[in-house]
mmCIF file of C-alpha atoms in Angstrom:
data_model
loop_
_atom_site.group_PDB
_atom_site.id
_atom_site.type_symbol
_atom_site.label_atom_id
_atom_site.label_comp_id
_atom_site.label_asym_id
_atom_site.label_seq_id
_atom_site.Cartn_x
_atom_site.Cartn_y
_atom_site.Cartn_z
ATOM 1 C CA UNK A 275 -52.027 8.144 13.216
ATOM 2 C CA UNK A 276 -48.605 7.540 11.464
ATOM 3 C CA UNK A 277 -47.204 10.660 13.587
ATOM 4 C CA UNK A 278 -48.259 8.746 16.424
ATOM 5 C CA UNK A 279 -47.416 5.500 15.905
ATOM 6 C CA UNK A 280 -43.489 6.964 15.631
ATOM 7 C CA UNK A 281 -44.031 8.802 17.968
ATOM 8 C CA UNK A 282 -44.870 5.522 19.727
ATOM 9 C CA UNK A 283 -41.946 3.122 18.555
ATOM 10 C CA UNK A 284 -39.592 5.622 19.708
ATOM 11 C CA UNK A 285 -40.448 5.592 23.321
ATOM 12 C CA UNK A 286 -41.320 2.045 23.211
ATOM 13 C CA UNK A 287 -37.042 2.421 21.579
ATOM 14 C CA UNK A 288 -35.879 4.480 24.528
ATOM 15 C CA UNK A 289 -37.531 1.932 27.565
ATOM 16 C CA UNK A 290 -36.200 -1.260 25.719
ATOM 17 C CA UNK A 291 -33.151 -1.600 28.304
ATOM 18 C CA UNK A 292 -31.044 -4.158 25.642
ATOM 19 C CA UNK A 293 -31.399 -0.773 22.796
ATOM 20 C CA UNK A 294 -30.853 1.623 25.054
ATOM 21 C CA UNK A 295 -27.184 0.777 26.236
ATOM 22 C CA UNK A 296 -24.623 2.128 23.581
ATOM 23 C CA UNK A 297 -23.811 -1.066 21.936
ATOM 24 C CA UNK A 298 -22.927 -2.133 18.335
ATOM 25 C CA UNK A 299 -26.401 -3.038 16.735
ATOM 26 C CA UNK A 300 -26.624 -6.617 16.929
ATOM 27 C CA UNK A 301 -29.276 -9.504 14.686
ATOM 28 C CA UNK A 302 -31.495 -9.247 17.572
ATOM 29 C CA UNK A 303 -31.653 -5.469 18.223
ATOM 30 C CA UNK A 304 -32.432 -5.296 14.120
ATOM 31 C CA UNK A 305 -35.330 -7.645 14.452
ATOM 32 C CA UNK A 306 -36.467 -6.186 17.551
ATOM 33 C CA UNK A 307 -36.639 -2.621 15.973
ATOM 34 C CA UNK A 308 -38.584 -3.617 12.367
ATOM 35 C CA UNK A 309 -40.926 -4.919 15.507
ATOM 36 C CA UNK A 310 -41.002 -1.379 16.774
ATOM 37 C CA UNK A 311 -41.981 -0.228 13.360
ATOM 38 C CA UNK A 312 -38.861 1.977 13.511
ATOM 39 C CA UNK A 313 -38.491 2.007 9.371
ATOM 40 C CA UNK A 314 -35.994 0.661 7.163
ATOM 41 C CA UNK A 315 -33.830 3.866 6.626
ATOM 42 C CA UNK A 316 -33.666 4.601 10.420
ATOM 43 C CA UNK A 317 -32.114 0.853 10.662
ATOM 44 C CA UNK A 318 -30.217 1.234 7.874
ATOM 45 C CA UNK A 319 -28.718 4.245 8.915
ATOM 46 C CA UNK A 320 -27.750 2.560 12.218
ATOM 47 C CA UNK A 321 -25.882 -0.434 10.808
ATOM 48 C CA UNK A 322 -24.097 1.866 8.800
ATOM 49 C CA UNK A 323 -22.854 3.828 11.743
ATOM 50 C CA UNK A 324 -21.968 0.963 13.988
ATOM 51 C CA UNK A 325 -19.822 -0.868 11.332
ATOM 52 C CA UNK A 326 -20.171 -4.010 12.594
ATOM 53 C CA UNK A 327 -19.883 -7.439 11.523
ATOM 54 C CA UNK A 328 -23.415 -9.423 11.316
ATOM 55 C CA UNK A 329 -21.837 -12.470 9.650
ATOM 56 C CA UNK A 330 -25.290 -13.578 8.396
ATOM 57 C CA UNK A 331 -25.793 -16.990 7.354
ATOM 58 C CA UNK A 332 -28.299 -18.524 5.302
ATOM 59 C CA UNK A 333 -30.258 -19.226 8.294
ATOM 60 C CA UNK A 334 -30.009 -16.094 9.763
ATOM 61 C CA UNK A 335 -31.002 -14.429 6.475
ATOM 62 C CA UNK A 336 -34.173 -16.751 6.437
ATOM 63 C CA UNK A 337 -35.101 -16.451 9.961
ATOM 64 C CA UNK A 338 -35.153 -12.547 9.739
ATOM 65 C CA UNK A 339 -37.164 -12.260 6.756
ATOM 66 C CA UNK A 340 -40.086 -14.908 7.839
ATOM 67 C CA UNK A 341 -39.743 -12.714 11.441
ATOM 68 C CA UNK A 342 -40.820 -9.190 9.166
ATOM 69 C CA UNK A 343 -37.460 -7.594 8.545
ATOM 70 C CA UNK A 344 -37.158 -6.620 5.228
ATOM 71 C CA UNK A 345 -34.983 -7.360 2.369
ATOM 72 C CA UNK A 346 -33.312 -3.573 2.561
ATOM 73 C CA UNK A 347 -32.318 -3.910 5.770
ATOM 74 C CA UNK A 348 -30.890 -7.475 5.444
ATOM 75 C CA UNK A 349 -29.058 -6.497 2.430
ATOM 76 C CA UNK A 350 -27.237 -3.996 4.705
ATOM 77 C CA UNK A 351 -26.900 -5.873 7.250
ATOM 78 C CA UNK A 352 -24.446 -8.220 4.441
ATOM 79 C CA UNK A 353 -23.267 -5.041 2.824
ATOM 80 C CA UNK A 354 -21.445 -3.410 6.342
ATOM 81 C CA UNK A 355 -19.909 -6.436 6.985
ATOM 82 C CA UNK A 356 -16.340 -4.347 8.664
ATOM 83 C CA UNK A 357 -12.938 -6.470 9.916
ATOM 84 C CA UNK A 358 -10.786 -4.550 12.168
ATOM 85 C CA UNK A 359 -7.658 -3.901 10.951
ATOM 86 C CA UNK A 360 -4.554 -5.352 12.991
ATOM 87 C CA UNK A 361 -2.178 -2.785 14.852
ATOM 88 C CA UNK A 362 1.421 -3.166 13.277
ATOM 89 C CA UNK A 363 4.615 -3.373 15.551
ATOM 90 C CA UNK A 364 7.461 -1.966 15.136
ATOM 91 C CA UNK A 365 9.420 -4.542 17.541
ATOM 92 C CA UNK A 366 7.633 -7.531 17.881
ATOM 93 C CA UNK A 367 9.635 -10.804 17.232
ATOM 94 C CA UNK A 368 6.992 -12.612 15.998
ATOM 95 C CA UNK A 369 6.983 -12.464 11.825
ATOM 96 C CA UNK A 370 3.168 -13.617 12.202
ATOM 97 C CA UNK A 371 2.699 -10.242 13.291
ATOM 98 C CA UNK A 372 1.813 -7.666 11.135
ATOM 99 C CA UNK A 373 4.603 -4.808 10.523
ATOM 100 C CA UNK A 374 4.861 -2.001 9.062
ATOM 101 C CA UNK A 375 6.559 -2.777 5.534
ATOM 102 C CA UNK A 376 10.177 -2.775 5.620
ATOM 103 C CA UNK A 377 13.747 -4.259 6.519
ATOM 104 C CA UNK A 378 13.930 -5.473 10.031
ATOM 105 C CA UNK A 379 17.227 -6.670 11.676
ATOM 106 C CA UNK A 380 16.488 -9.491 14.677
ATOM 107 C CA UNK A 381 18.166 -8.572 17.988
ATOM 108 C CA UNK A 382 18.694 -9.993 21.004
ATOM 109 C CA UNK A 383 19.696 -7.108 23.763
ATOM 110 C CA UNK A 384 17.558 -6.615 25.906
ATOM 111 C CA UNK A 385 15.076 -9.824 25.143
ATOM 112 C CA UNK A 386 14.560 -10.530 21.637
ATOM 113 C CA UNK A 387 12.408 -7.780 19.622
ATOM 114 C CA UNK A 388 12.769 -6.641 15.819
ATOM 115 C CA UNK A 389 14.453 -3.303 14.589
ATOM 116 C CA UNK A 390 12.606 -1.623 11.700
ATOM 117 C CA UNK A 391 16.099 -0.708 9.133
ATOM 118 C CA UNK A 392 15.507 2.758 7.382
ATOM 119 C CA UNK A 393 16.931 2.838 3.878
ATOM 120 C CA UNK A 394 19.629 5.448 3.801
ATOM 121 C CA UNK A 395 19.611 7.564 0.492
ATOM 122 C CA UNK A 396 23.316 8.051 -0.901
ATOM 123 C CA UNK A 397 24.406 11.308 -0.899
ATOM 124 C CA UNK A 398 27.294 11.237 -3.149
ATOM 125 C CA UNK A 399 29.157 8.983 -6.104
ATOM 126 C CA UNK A 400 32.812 9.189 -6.380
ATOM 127 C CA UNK A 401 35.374 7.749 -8.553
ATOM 128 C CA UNK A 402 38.373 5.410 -7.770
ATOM 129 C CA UNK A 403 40.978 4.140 -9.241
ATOM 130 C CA UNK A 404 41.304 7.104 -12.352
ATOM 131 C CA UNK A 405 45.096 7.149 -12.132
ATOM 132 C CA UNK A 406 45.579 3.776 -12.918
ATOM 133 C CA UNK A 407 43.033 3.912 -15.770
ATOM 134 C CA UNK A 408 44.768 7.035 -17.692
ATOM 135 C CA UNK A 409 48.377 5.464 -17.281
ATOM 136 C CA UNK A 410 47.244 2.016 -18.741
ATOM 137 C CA UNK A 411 44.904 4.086 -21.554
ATOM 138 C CA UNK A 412 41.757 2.141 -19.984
ATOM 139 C CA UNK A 413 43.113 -1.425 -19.252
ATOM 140 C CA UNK A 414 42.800 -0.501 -15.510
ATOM 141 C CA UNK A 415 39.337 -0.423 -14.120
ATOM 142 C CA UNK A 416 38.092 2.629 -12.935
ATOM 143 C CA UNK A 417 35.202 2.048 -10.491
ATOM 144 C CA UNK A 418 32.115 4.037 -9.243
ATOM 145 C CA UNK A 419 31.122 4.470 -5.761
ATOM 146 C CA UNK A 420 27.983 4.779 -3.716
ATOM 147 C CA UNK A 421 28.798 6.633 -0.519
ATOM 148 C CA UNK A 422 26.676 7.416 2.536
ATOM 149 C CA UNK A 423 27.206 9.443 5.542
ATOM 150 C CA UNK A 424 29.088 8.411 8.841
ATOM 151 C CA UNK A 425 31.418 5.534 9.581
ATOM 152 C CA UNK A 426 28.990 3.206 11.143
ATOM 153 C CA UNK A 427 25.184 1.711 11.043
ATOM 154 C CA UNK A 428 23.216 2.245 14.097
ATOM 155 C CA UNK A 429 21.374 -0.674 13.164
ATOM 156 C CA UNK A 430 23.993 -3.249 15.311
ATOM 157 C CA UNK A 431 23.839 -7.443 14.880
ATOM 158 C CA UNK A 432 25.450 -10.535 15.099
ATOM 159 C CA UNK A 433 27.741 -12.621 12.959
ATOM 160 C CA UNK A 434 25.172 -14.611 11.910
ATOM 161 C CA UNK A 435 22.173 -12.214 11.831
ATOM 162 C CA UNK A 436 19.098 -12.638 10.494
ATOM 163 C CA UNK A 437 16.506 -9.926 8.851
ATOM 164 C CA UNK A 438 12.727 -10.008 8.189
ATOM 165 C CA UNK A 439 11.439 -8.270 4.781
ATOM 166 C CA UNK A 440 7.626 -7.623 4.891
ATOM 167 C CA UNK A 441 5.935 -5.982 1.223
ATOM 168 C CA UNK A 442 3.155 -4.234 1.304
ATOM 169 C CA UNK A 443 1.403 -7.385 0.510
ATOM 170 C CA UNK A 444 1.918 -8.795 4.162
ATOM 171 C CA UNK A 445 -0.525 -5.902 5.764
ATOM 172 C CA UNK A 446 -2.612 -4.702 2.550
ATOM 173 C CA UNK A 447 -1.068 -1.162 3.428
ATOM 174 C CA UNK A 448 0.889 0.936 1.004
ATOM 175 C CA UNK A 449 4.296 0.124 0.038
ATOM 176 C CA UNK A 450 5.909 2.044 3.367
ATOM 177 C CA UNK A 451 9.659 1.584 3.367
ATOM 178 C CA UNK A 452 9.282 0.306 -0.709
ATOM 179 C CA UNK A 453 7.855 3.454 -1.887
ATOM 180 C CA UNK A 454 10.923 5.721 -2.089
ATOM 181 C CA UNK A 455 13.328 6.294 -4.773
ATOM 182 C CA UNK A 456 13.227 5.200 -8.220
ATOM 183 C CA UNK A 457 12.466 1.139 -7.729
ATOM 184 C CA UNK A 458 8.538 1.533 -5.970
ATOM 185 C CA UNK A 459 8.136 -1.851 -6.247
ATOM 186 C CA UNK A 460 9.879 -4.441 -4.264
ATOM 187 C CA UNK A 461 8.125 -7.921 -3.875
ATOM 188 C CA UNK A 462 10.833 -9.773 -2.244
ATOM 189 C CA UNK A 463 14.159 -9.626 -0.790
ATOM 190 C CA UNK A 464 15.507 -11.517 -4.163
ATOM 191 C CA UNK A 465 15.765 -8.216 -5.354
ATOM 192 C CA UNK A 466 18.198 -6.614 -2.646
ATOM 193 C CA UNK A 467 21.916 -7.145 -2.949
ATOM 194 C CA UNK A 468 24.140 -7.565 0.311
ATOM 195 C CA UNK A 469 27.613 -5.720 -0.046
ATOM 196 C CA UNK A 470 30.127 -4.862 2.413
ATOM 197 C CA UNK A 471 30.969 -1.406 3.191
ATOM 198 C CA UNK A 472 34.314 0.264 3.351
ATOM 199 C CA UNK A 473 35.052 3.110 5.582
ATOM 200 C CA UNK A 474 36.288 5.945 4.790
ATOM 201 C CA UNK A 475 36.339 9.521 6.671
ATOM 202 C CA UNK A 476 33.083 10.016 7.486
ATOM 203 C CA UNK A 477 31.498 7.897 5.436
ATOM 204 C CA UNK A 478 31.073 4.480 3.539
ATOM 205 C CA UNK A 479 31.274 3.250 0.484
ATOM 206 C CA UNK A 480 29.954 0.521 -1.903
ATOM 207 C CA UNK A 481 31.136 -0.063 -5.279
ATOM 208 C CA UNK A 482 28.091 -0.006 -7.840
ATOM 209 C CA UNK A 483 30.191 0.261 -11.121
ATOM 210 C CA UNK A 484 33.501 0.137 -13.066
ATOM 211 C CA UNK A 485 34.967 1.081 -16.670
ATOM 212 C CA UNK A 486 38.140 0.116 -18.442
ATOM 213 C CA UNK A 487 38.427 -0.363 -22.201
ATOM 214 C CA UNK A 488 36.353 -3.209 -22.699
ATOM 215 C CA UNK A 489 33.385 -1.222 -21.569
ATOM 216 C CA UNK A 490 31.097 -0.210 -18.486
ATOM 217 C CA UNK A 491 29.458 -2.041 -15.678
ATOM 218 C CA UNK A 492 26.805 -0.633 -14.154
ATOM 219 C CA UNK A 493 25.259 -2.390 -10.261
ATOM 220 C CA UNK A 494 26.817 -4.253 -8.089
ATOM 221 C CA UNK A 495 29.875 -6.095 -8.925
ATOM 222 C CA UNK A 496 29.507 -10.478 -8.801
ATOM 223 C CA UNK A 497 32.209 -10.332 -6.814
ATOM 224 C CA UNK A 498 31.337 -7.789 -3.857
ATOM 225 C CA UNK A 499 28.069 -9.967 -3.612
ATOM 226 C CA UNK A 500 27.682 -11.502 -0.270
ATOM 227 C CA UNK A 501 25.393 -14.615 -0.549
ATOM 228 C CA UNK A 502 22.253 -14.817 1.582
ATOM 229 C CA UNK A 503 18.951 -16.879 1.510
ATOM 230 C CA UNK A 504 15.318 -15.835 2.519
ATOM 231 C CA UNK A 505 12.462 -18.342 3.228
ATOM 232 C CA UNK A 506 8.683 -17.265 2.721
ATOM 233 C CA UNK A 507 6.929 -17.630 6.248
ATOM 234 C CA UNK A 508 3.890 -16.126 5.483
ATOM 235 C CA UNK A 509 2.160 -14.206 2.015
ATOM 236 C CA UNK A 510 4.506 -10.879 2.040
ATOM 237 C CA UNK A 511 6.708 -11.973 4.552
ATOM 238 C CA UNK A 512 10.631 -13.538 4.250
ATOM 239 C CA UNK A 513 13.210 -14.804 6.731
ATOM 240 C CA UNK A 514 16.507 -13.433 5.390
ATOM 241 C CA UNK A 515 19.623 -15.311 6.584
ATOM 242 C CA UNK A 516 23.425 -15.443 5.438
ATOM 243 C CA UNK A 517 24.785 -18.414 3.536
ATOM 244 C CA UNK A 518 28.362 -17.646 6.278
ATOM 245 C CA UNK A 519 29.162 -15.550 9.525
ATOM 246 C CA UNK A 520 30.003 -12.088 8.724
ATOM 247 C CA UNK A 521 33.178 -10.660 9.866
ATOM 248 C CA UNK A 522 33.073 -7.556 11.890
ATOM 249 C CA UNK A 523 32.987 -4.213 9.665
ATOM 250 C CA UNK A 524 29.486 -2.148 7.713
ATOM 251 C CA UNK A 525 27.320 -3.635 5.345
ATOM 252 C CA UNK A 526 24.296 -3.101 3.463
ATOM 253 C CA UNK A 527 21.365 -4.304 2.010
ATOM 254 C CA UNK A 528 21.506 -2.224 -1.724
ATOM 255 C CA UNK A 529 17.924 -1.650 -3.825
ATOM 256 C CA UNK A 530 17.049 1.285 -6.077
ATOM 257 C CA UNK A 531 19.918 1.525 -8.509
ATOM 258 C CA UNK A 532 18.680 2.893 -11.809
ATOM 259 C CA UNK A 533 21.054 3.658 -14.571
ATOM 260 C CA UNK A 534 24.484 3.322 -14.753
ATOM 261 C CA UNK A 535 27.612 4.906 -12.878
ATOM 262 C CA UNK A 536 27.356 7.890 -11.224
ATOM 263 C CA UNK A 537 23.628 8.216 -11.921
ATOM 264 C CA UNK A 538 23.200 4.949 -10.293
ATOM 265 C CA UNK A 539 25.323 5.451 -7.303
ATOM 266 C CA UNK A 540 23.128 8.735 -6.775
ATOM 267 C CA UNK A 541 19.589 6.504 -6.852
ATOM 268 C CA UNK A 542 20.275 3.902 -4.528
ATOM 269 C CA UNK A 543 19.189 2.898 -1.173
ATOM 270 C CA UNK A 544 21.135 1.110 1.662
ATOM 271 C CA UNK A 545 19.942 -0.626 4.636
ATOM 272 C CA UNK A 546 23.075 -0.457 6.625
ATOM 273 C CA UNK A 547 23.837 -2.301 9.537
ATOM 274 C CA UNK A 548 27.197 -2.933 11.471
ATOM 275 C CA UNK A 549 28.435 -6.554 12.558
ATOM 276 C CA UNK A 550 30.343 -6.160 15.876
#
């Protein structure tokens, strides 16, 4: 008789026309199969594969257990409760949007759309200025230099540009852009330092140290800082603008710096970008 009484609910299943269309199980197609006498761990097996959303309340919970469904299948009904997770842009102007994390430069060409900055890794330290600190026995400074590859950013902006930081926090993913080098965890763009650039053949430089006789200095220098301010607009999420117009010429946003001289030029990261 139980054999038959399956046998039963299941074509009683397969003529219902709102089951049979492939649809996310809804509340009423869960009451309407406990009616069918379908079981609890065929039910429960189908929330779990439709992943949907029930958002049961009270009510709902009360009216489904005086209408025969049972606590096992209610409780997994609660239990599957699935959110979609937002798409991320790459370009979209809108900082309510959820990006991948990162560094993104504002632009304007071509209608106004963001511009994800990658970091770029240094690739070599060098020395300046050791002539002038042997002659004076160490009065002169020497300094150290961070220098990365090719004379200009392809990351172009205005004078007065402004920059979006998203953490990790502002999408719940993993720390993206934050994750590499030595510094994993970046919460805000408090810990960045802008510095200008100077060209050289091929490449640019920042200054991230000096020595003379009264000792060694190790980051960036207070007076290669370039001032800017960032504004929360949402949890994760900054507005990054500059205190003053930029002149033309390479900056870069510096993170990542661990130890001092050249092992420090040799850690850090630089979002570059050009002012034109």
């Amino acid at each position: 008789m139980k054999i038959a009484a399956t046998i039963a609910a299941g074509l009683m299943l397969v003529a219902t026309p709102v089951l049979a269309a492939t649809h996310p199980l809804t509340k009423q197609d869960a009451l309407q199969l406990t009616q069918l006498g379908l079981g609890d761990d065929a039910i429960v097996a189908k929330i779990n594969a439709d992943k949907v959303d029930f958002d049961l309340s009270t009510d709902d919970m009360i009216s489904l257990r005086k209408q025969g469904v049972s606590s096992a299948v209610i409780a997994a009904m609660i239990a599957n409760r699935y959110e979609a997770k937002a798409e991320l842009s790459l370009d979209s102007p809108d900082p309510r949007i959820p990006h991948p994390a990162g560094l993104y430069a504002l632009q304007d060409v071509g209608g106004p759309h963001m511009k994800r900055m990658e970091p770029t890794v240094t690739n070599q330290a060098k020395t300046g200025g050791i002539l002038g600190y042997a002659f004076t026995g160490g009065i002169a400074s020497m300094s150290v230099k961070a220098a990365i590859q090719k004379e200009t950013s392809a990351v172009p902006v205005s004078r007065q540009p402004r920059f979006y930081f998203f953490s990790a926090e502002s999408n719940g993913s993993d720390a993206g852009a934050w994750a590499s080098g030595t510094n994993t965890v970046v919460a805000s763009p408090a810990e960045l330092t802008l510095v200008r650039l100077t060209r050289k053949d091929g490449r640019r430089e920042a200054r991230v140290g000096s020595m003379n006789i009264a000792g060694a200095k190790s980051g960036v220098m207070d007076k290669d800082r370039i001032e800017f301010r960032h504004e929360l607009v949402r949890p994760g999420v900054y507005k990054v603008e500059l205190s003053q117009p930029l002149e033309p010429g390479e900056y870069g946003f510096i993170y990542s710096l661990a130890g001092g001289g050249s092992s420090g030029a040799m850690t850090a990261r630089i979002f570059d970008f050009t002012v034109q």
